[in-house]
Tab-separated table of C-alpha atoms in Angstrom:
chain	number	residue	atom	x	y	z
A	1	MET	CA	16.092	-13.647	21.440
A	2	SER	CA	14.116	-10.304	21.861
A	3	ARG	CA	10.710	-10.110	22.505
A	4	VAL	CA	7.766	-8.581	20.651
A	5	SER	CA	7.046	-5.144	22.133
A	6	PRO	CA	3.769	-4.411	24.241
A	7	LYS	CA	3.221	-1.618	21.880
A	8	SER	CA	2.978	-3.242	19.117
A	9	PHE	CA	-0.402	-4.371	19.022
A	10	PRO	CA	-1.688	-6.673	16.421
A	11	GLN	CA	-4.205	-4.847	14.521
A	12	GLY	CA	-6.397	-7.939	13.723
A	13	ILE	CA	-9.108	-10.157	15.272
A	14	ILE	CA	-10.630	-13.727	14.607
A	15	THR	CA	-14.145	-14.126	13.794
A	16	LYS	CA	-16.751	-16.916	12.479
A	17	GLY	CA	-15.333	-17.814	9.130
A	18	HIS	CA	-13.806	-14.359	8.597
A	19	THR	CA	-10.053	-13.173	9.212
A	20	ASP	CA	-9.314	-9.607	9.360
A	21	LYS	CA	-6.980	-8.720	6.042
A	22	ASN	CA	-5.228	-6.727	8.019
A	23	PHE	CA	-4.317	-8.828	10.893
A	24	GLN	CA	-0.623	-8.311	11.362
A	25	PHE	CA	2.028	-11.540	12.424
A	26	LEU	CA	4.512	-10.113	15.111
A	27	VAL	CA	5.809	-13.406	16.690
A	28	LEU	CA	4.890	-16.175	14.252
A	29	SER	CA	7.729	-14.120	11.197
A	30	GLY	CA	10.699	-15.139	9.015
A	31	ASN	CA	10.815	-18.617	7.457
A	32	VAL	CA	8.037	-19.718	9.700
A	33	LEU	CA	5.565	-18.153	8.721
A	34	LEU	CA	6.025	-18.658	5.292
A	35	LEU	CA	6.339	-22.798	5.602
A	36	ILE	CA	2.948	-22.573	7.382
A	37	GLN	CA	1.144	-20.310	4.778
A	38	SER	CA	2.104	-22.841	2.179
A	39	HIS	CA	1.322	-25.996	3.950
A	40	LEU	CA	-1.935	-24.454	5.051
A	41	ALA	CA	-2.673	-24.757	0.977
A	42	ASN	CA	-2.212	-28.403	1.349
A	43	LEU	CA	-5.076	-29.373	3.701
A	44	PRO	CA	-8.360	-30.161	2.413
A	45	PRO	CA	-10.576	-26.704	1.990
A	46	SER	CA	-12.861	-28.548	4.765
A	47	GLN	CA	-9.996	-28.569	7.189
A	48	ARG	CA	-7.873	-25.339	5.663
A	49	ARG	CA	-10.313	-22.651	7.745
A	50	SER	CA	-10.192	-24.259	11.257
A	51	ALA	CA	-6.392	-24.665	10.683
A	52	ASN	CA	-6.130	-21.065	9.357
A	53	ARG	CA	-8.229	-19.915	12.855
A	54	ALA	CA	-6.130	-22.207	14.812
A	55	VAL	CA	-2.941	-20.712	13.059
A	56	PHE	CA	-4.421	-16.884	14.296
A	57	TYR	CA	-5.562	-17.942	17.540
A	58	PHE	CA	-1.709	-19.445	18.123
A	59	GLU	CA	-0.085	-16.006	17.416
A	60	CYS	CA	-2.529	-13.777	19.252
A	61	PHE	CA	-1.943	-16.783	22.712
A	62	LEU	CA	1.891	-16.378	21.605
A	63	TRP	CA	1.282	-12.528	21.739
A	64	LEU	CA	-0.268	-13.009	24.835
A	65	ILE	CA	2.109	-14.812	26.937
A	66	ASN	CA	4.973	-12.417	25.775
A	67	HIS	CA	7.080	-15.167	23.784
A	68	PRO	CA	9.829	-14.119	21.714
A	69	PRO	CA	9.564	-14.175	18.033
A	70	ILE	CA	9.376	-17.333	16.176
A	71	THR	CA	11.778	-17.043	13.015
A	72	SER	CA	13.414	-20.176	12.181
A	73	THR	CA	12.150	-24.006	11.484
A	74	LEU	CA	15.004	-24.424	14.606
A	75	ASP	CA	12.585	-22.909	17.093
A	76	LEU	CA	10.050	-25.642	16.392
A	77	ARG	CA	12.428	-28.674	16.971
A	78	THR	CA	12.739	-27.564	20.812
A	79	ASN	CA	11.438	-28.769	24.138
A	80	ALA	CA	10.325	-24.927	24.628
A	81	PHE	CA	7.943	-25.426	21.470
A	82	LEU	CA	6.621	-28.564	22.685
A	83	SER	CA	5.747	-27.331	26.247
A	84	ILE	CA	4.257	-24.506	24.246
A	85	GLN	CA	1.941	-26.593	22.458
A	86	ARG	CA	0.769	-28.354	25.324
A	87	LEU	CA	0.104	-24.948	26.873
A	88	PHE	CA	-2.031	-23.564	24.056
A	89	TYR	CA	-4.036	-26.464	23.955
A	90	GLY	CA	-4.716	-25.375	27.763
A	91	ALA	CA	-5.495	-21.832	26.566
A	92	LEU	CA	-7.797	-23.519	23.969
A	93	TYR	CA	-9.930	-25.450	26.418
A	94	SER	CA	-9.587	-21.990	28.994
A	95	ASN	CA	-12.702	-19.477	29.263
A	96	CYS	CA	-9.834	-16.827	29.996
A	97	PHE	CA	-8.598	-17.035	26.278
A	98	LEU	CA	-11.678	-18.161	23.936
A	99	ALA	CA	-15.111	-17.003	25.597
A	100	ALA	CA	-17.062	-19.667	27.455
A	101	GLU	CA	-19.869	-19.506	24.649
A	102	VAL	CA	-17.647	-20.986	22.751
A	103	LYS	CA	-18.707	-24.476	22.207
A	104	TYR	CA	-16.521	-27.348	23.474
A	105	SER	CA	-16.817	-29.246	19.968
A	106	GLY	CA	-15.051	-26.111	18.610
A	107	ARG	CA	-12.498	-26.201	20.881
A	108	GLN	CA	-11.871	-29.461	19.875
A	109	ARG	CA	-11.818	-28.758	16.253
A	110	LEU	CA	-9.187	-26.209	16.674
A	111	VAL	CA	-6.714	-28.320	18.331
A	112	ARG	CA	-7.296	-31.218	15.940
A	113	TYR	CA	-6.522	-29.205	13.240
A	114	PHE	CA	-4.015	-27.022	14.401
A	115	PHE	CA	-2.050	-30.987	15.320
A	116	LYS	CA	-2.617	-31.815	11.439
A	117	LEU	CA	-1.275	-28.879	10.126
A	118	LEU	CA	2.171	-29.628	12.306
A	119	ALA	CA	1.660	-32.655	11.035
A	120	GLU	CA	1.662	-31.552	7.516
A	121	LEU	CA	4.924	-29.366	8.359
A	122	SER	CA	7.015	-31.879	9.720
A	123	LYS	CA	6.634	-33.921	6.484
A	124	SER	CA	9.149	-31.083	4.943
A	125	SER	CA	11.293	-29.881	8.552
A	126	PRO	CA	11.613	-32.080	11.472
A	127	ILE	CA	9.001	-30.564	14.462
A	128	ASN	CA	8.926	-31.677	17.828
A	129	ILE	CA	4.882	-32.110	18.215
A	130	PHE	CA	2.966	-33.048	21.311
A	131	VAL	CA	0.557	-35.329	20.712
A	132	TYR	CA	-2.884	-33.650	21.855
A	133	SER	CA	-4.604	-37.202	21.835
A	134	ASP	CA	-2.271	-38.823	24.169
A	135	LEU	CA	-4.170	-36.198	26.988
A	136	THR	CA	-6.397	-37.535	29.427
A	137	ASP	CA	-9.238	-35.395	30.915
A	138	SER	CA	-7.279	-34.901	33.970
A	139	GLN	CA	-4.036	-33.619	32.082
A	140	VAL	CA	-6.419	-31.725	30.009
A	141	ARG	CA	-7.539	-29.862	33.398
A	142	GLU	CA	-3.855	-29.706	34.355
A	143	CYS	CA	-2.786	-27.710	31.468
A	144	ILE	CA	-6.483	-25.554	31.364
A	145	ALA	CA	-5.120	-24.875	34.851
A	146	GLN	CA	-1.731	-23.923	33.881
A	147	PHE	CA	-2.352	-21.458	31.364
A	148	GLU	CA	-4.845	-19.486	33.507
A	149	ALA	CA	-2.270	-19.454	36.292
A	150	ILE	CA	-0.156	-16.952	33.745
A	151	GLY	CA	-2.780	-14.504	34.637
A	152	ILE	CA	-3.964	-13.099	31.222
A	153	ASP	CA	-5.691	-10.027	31.611
A	154	PRO	CA	-9.123	-10.847	30.136
A	155	VAL	CA	-9.809	-7.262	28.746
A	156	ARG	CA	-6.418	-7.723	27.118
A	157	ALA	CA	-7.164	-10.718	25.200
A	158	ALA	CA	-10.805	-9.583	24.154
A	159	LYS	CA	-9.303	-6.347	22.817
A	160	LEU	CA	-7.066	-8.857	20.655
A	161	MET	CA	-9.703	-11.559	19.743
A	162	GLY	CA	-13.207	-9.808	20.031
A	163	TRP	CA	-16.004	-9.859	22.143
A	164	GLN	CA	-17.901	-12.875	22.023
A	165	VAL	CA	-21.719	-13.035	21.387
A	166	ALA	CA	-24.320	-15.491	20.357
A	167	ASP	CA	-27.481	-15.263	18.141
A	168	ARG	CA	-30.727	-17.118	18.628
A	169	SER	CA	-29.012	-20.606	16.484
A	170	ALA	CA	-26.435	-20.800	19.169
A	171	ASN	CA	-23.940	-19.901	16.838
A	172	SER	CA	-21.033	-17.495	18.371
A	173	PHE	CA	-19.387	-14.734	16.726
A	174	ARG	CA	-16.512	-12.238	17.694
A	175	LEU	CA	-17.380	-8.633	17.296
A	176	LYS	CA	-14.351	-6.581	16.361
A	177	MET	CA	-14.175	-3.493	18.392
A	178	GLY	CA	-10.826	-2.516	19.591
A	179	ALA	CA	-10.641	0.923	17.858
A	180	ILE	CA	-14.413	1.067	20.017
A	181	PHE	CA	-12.246	0.548	23.055
A	182	ASP	CA	-9.487	2.881	22.370
A	183	VAL	CA	-11.752	5.540	21.539
A	184	PHE	CA	-14.676	5.162	23.772
A	185	GLY	CA	-13.325	3.322	26.777
A	186	PRO	CA	-13.923	-0.015	28.725
A	187	ASP	CA	-17.218	1.080	30.278
A	188	PHE	CA	-19.001	2.769	26.469
A	189	THR	CA	-17.312	-1.171	25.301
A	190	MET	CA	-18.791	-2.877	27.807
A	191	GLU	CA	-22.039	-1.731	27.581
A	192	LEU	CA	-22.124	-1.791	23.601
A	193	HIS	CA	-21.052	-5.653	24.290
A	194	GLN	CA	-23.697	-6.222	26.614
A	195	GLU	CA	-26.271	-4.404	24.258
A	196	SER	CA	-25.002	-6.637	21.177
A	197	LYS	CA	-25.688	-9.567	23.414
A	198	LYS	CA	-29.090	-8.722	23.456
A	199	HIS	CA	-29.539	-7.877	19.442
A	200	ALA	CA	-27.848	-11.122	18.814
A	201	LEU	CA	-30.492	-13.192	20.841
A	202	ALA	CA	-33.122	-11.851	18.599
A	203	HIS	CA	-31.348	-12.753	15.333
A	204	SER	CA	-31.053	-16.057	14.157
A	205	HIS	CA	-27.766	-15.729	12.350
A	206	TYR	CA	-25.748	-12.685	13.255
A	207	SER	CA	-22.804	-12.717	10.590
A	208	ASN	CA	-23.735	-9.583	8.975
A	209	TYR	CA	-24.159	-7.489	11.727
A	210	ALA	CA	-20.641	-8.906	13.533
A	211	ASN	CA	-19.610	-7.318	10.013
A	212	VAL	CA	-21.301	-4.048	10.574
A	213	VAL	CA	-19.568	-3.654	13.741
A	214	SER	CA	-16.122	-4.768	12.583
A	215	ARG	CA	-16.832	-1.800	9.252
A	216	PHE	CA	-17.698	0.943	12.572
A	217	ASP	CA	-14.686	-0.289	14.234
A	218	ASP	CA	-12.727	0.108	10.965
A	219	PHE	CA	-14.310	3.483	10.508
A	220	LEU	CA	-13.442	4.642	13.680
A	221	ARG	CA	-9.777	3.831	13.887
A	222	TRP	CA	-9.766	5.755	9.993
A	223	TYR	CA	-11.571	8.605	11.873
A	224	ASP	CA	-9.777	9.415	14.950
A	225	ASP	CA	-6.169	9.186	13.009
A	226	ASP	CA	-7.538	11.666	10.410
A	227	PRO	CA	-5.116	14.799	10.593
A	228	ILE	CA	-8.498	16.881	9.502
A	229	ASP	CA	-9.037	19.431	12.105
A	230	ARG	CA	-12.127	18.141	13.868
A	231	PRO	CA	-13.870	17.404	17.133
A	232	SER	CA	-11.957	14.367	18.935
A	233	LEU	CA	-14.217	11.519	19.585
A	234	ASN	CA	-15.402	10.094	23.059
A	235	ALA	CA	-18.420	8.911	24.328
A	236	HIS	CA	-20.094	12.062	25.541
A	237	VAL	CA	-20.129	13.794	22.039
A	238	LEU	CA	-22.144	10.385	20.980
A	239	GLN	CA	-25.407	12.141	22.837
A	240	ASP	CA	-25.136	15.610	20.933
A	241	PRO	CA	-27.425	15.183	18.192
A	242	VAL	CA	-25.036	17.782	15.791
A	243	PHE	CA	-22.412	15.569	16.194
A	244	VAL	CA	-24.117	12.504	15.607
A	245	TYR	CA	-25.564	13.639	12.296
A	246	GLN	CA	-21.691	14.868	11.158
A	247	LEU	CA	-20.611	11.584	12.171
A	248	PHE	CA	-22.966	9.294	10.198
A	249	TRP	CA	-22.581	11.688	7.006
A	250	SER	CA	-18.701	11.247	7.395
A	251	PHE	CA	-18.957	7.901	7.640
A	252	GLN	CA	-21.387	7.049	4.402
A	253	ARG	CA	-18.565	9.372	2.411
A	254	TRP	CA	-16.035	6.856	4.173
A	255	HIS	CA	-18.477	3.554	3.441
A	256	PHE	CA	-18.478	4.386	-0.318
A	257	GLU	CA	-15.873	7.099	-1.365
A	258	GLY	CA	-13.361	4.670	0.324
A	259	TYR	CA	-13.846	1.588	-0.815
A	260	SER	CA	-11.112	1.932	-3.737
A	261	GLU	CA	-8.927	2.799	-1.494
A	262	ARG	CA	-9.732	0.262	1.241
A	263	SER	CA	-9.446	-2.512	-1.381
A	264	GLN	CA	-7.109	-1.298	-4.160
A	265	THR	CA	-9.948	-1.768	-6.932
A	266	GLN	CA	-12.579	0.243	-8.394
A	267	PRO	CA	-16.525	-0.879	-7.426
A	268	THR	CA	-18.314	-2.936	-9.752
A	269	GLU	CA	-22.336	-2.294	-9.699
A	270	ARG	CA	-22.609	-5.557	-7.688
A	271	VAL	CA	-20.161	-4.145	-5.096
A	272	LEU	CA	-21.691	-1.034	-5.070
A	273	ALA	CA	-25.113	-2.878	-4.514
A	274	ASN	CA	-23.247	-4.549	-1.761
A	275	LEU	CA	-21.870	-1.584	-0.044
A	276	GLN	CA	-25.691	-0.165	-0.153
A	277	ARG	CA	-26.946	-3.439	1.299
A	278	GLN	CA	-24.287	-3.445	3.814
A	279	TRP	CA	-25.319	0.592	4.640
A	280	ILE	CA	-28.991	0.129	5.088
A	281	ARG	CA	-27.982	-2.995	7.907
A	282	ILE	CA	-25.216	-0.096	9.155
A	283	ILE	CA	-28.472	2.008	9.947
A	284	CYS	CA	-30.685	-0.398	11.523
A	285	TRP	CA	-27.611	-1.679	13.961
A	286	ALA	CA	-27.065	2.023	14.953
A	287	LYS	CA	-30.968	2.684	15.852
A	288	SER	CA	-31.545	-1.012	17.067
A	289	VAL	CA	-27.821	-1.190	19.429
A	290	LEU	CA	-26.633	2.305	19.732
A	291	VAL	CA	-29.716	4.381	20.292
A	292	SER	CA	-31.835	1.951	21.561
A	293	GLY	CA	-29.335	0.836	24.199
A	294	GLY	CA	-28.525	4.654	25.479
A	295	LEU	CA	-25.127	4.778	23.921
A	296	MET	CA	-25.913	7.378	21.238
A	297	CYS	CA	-28.606	9.857	20.432
A	298	SER	CA	-30.412	10.324	17.186
A	299	PRO	CA	-28.773	12.593	14.743
A	300	LEU	CA	-30.137	16.011	14.294
A	301	GLY	CA	-34.022	16.065	13.282
A	302	ASP	CA	-33.841	12.018	13.208
A	303	VAL	CA	-32.152	12.416	9.747
A	304	TRP	CA	-30.217	9.504	8.588
A	305	PRO	CA	-28.069	9.360	5.662
A	306	GLU	CA	-29.326	6.084	3.664
A	307	GLY	CA	-26.852	5.714	0.912
A	308	SER	CA	-28.867	5.559	-2.639
A	309	LYS	CA	-31.188	2.915	-2.972
A	310	LYS	CA	-30.903	3.512	-7.356
A	311	LEU	CA	-27.637	1.458	-6.217
A	312	THR	CA	-29.396	-2.361	-5.548
A	313	ARG	CA	-31.527	-2.089	-8.476
A	314	PHE	CA	-28.540	-3.225	-10.758
A	315	LEU	CA	-29.277	-6.798	-9.316
A	316	HIS	CA	-32.856	-6.918	-9.963
A	317	GLU	CA	-33.521	-8.416	-6.997
A	318	VAL	CA	-37.001	-9.373	-5.770
A	319	GLY	CA	-37.088	-9.393	-1.713
A	320	HIS	CA	-37.574	-7.100	1.417
A	321	HIS	CA	-34.981	-4.702	2.175
A	322	ARG	CA	-35.965	-3.019	5.812
A	323	TYR	CA	-35.828	1.038	5.483
A	324	ALA	CA	-33.969	2.842	8.242
A	325	ASP	CA	-37.320	4.069	9.588
A	326	GLY	CA	-37.789	0.230	10.228
A	327	GLU	CA	-40.709	-0.260	7.987
A	328	SER	CA	-39.351	-3.449	6.175
A	329	LEU	CA	-36.465	-5.542	5.461
A	330	VAL	CA	-34.951	-8.727	4.786
A	331	SER	CA	-31.656	-8.982	3.398
A	332	GLN	CA	-31.671	-12.439	1.773
A	333	LYS	CA	-32.347	-12.650	-1.823
A	334	LEU	CA	-35.425	-14.246	-2.781
A	335	LEU	CA	-35.537	-14.382	-6.513
A	336	THR	CA	-33.903	-12.914	-9.535
A	337	ILE	CA	-34.941	-12.391	-12.671
A	338	LYS	CA	-33.084	-11.048	-15.563
A	339	ARG	CA	-34.837	-8.321	-17.833
A	340	VAL	CA	-37.277	-7.645	-15.306
A	341	CYS	CA	-37.201	-4.755	-13.165
A	342	ILE	CA	-38.913	-4.863	-10.231
A	343	PRO	CA	-38.582	-2.362	-7.334
A	344	LEU	CA	-36.690	-3.278	-4.562
A	345	TYR	CA	-38.674	-0.948	-1.678
A	346	CYS	CA	-42.448	-1.709	-1.536
A	347	LYS	CA	-45.146	-2.316	1.066
A	348	GLN	CA	-45.806	-5.686	1.896
A	349	ASP	CA	-49.323	-5.915	-0.466
A	350	ILE	CA	-47.259	-4.602	-3.233
A	351	PHE	CA	-44.513	-7.012	-2.527
A	352	ILE	CA	-47.248	-9.862	-2.607
A	353	PHE	CA	-48.627	-8.664	-5.836
A	354	TYR	CA	-45.379	-8.555	-7.448
A	355	ILE	CA	-44.477	-12.161	-6.445
A	356	GLN	CA	-47.864	-13.543	-7.678
A	357	TRP	CA	-47.209	-11.795	-10.556
A	358	LEU	CA	-43.955	-13.537	-10.993
A	359	ILE	CA	-44.821	-16.520	-10.313
A	360	PHE	CA	-47.845	-16.563	-13.008
A	361	LEU	CA	-45.163	-15.230	-15.463
A	362	LEU	CA	-42.426	-18.392	-14.584
A	363	ILE	CA	-45.452	-20.772	-14.820
A	364	GLY	CA	-46.602	-19.231	-18.210
A	365	ASN	CA	-43.069	-19.462	-19.582
A	366	THR	CA	-42.173	-23.405	-18.372
A	367	MET	CA	-45.866	-24.480	-19.987
A	368	LYS	CA	-44.991	-22.185	-23.262
A	369	ASN	CA	-41.664	-24.046	-23.282
A	370	THR	CA	-42.782	-27.367	-22.975
A	371	MET	CA	-45.508	-26.882	-25.499
A	372	LEU	CA	-42.706	-25.811	-28.234
A	373	ARG	CA	-40.804	-28.927	-27.190
A	374	LYS	CA	-44.009	-31.167	-27.841
A	375	GLY	CA	-44.373	-29.180	-31.322
A	376	LEU	CA	-47.975	-28.364	-30.052
A	377	THR	CA	-49.455	-24.771	-31.330
A	378	ILE	CA	-49.294	-21.995	-29.247
A	379	PHE	CA	-52.380	-19.695	-29.664
């Protein structure tokens, strides 16, 4: 069987609770991939996500060890497939494959649900399954040593699976920075990873910013591949205020105007509101990580594109939104009132006034409805 070409690098990433829609399977393919995907749907929702992530990790593992394509169910009945499972379990417990920040319980969950998925597959087709529960602690260490003896390049693995960060709540996230690595080089990517680690520790939940990094990475991939004649990207041009100004205006156009092409659908008002909220996070992230970390200068005149704040008014949400200048922002929705328009962008004291006013209205409406139900007269 022919091996997958090293040039055919999978353009995907596994992140916490999210899988890149553009991930391309290269080793698992044909009838085997169809069988796996069909049986994933048979698992309970609580197990499906972990099993799905385990399958993606398995694909990454197979690619990293240069395994030949697995296309037929006959490939799942061999002793070689049995050995591959054992080696894969060693990889899941190894810090050379998954970052050290990944909890042991998370590794165990991946192993358990990958095994459950194989057990589900065996109901429709004979499979040679390695029973992970038979492994002793010393045998697990042997599996880890066997995997690490292969000599997997950690940078190559990180480029495929992402760079690990942990937030203040000890939740782990993987940042997709494959295009950043290709365009700006390993030194810039390592510095960005370190700055992202600091930034993540300042937040109790980092998933929104992990998505911001992913969006920036996608944009750089598009920008670098775009045939339009313009200055090429490298780490040095990020110190040019004029270039940064032009880059982020291009980023804004791609973020909003390119949505239809990326998703093959027309954005609804709610989608546009979400795009605007994400854009504000992108600017906050650029200031807090890229500029503060010295990886990029501010745009010319410190003028940042801020999208259109009017886009979020459709939702009538009461809550803070931090401006790009850092004055305010909470991305959570605090309260939604139909038919009551509240300015989204206001100072702290005005915001408190609106909240108190809304609470007063809610209490008044509740009392009014109660009295009506009891047949009392309202003066």
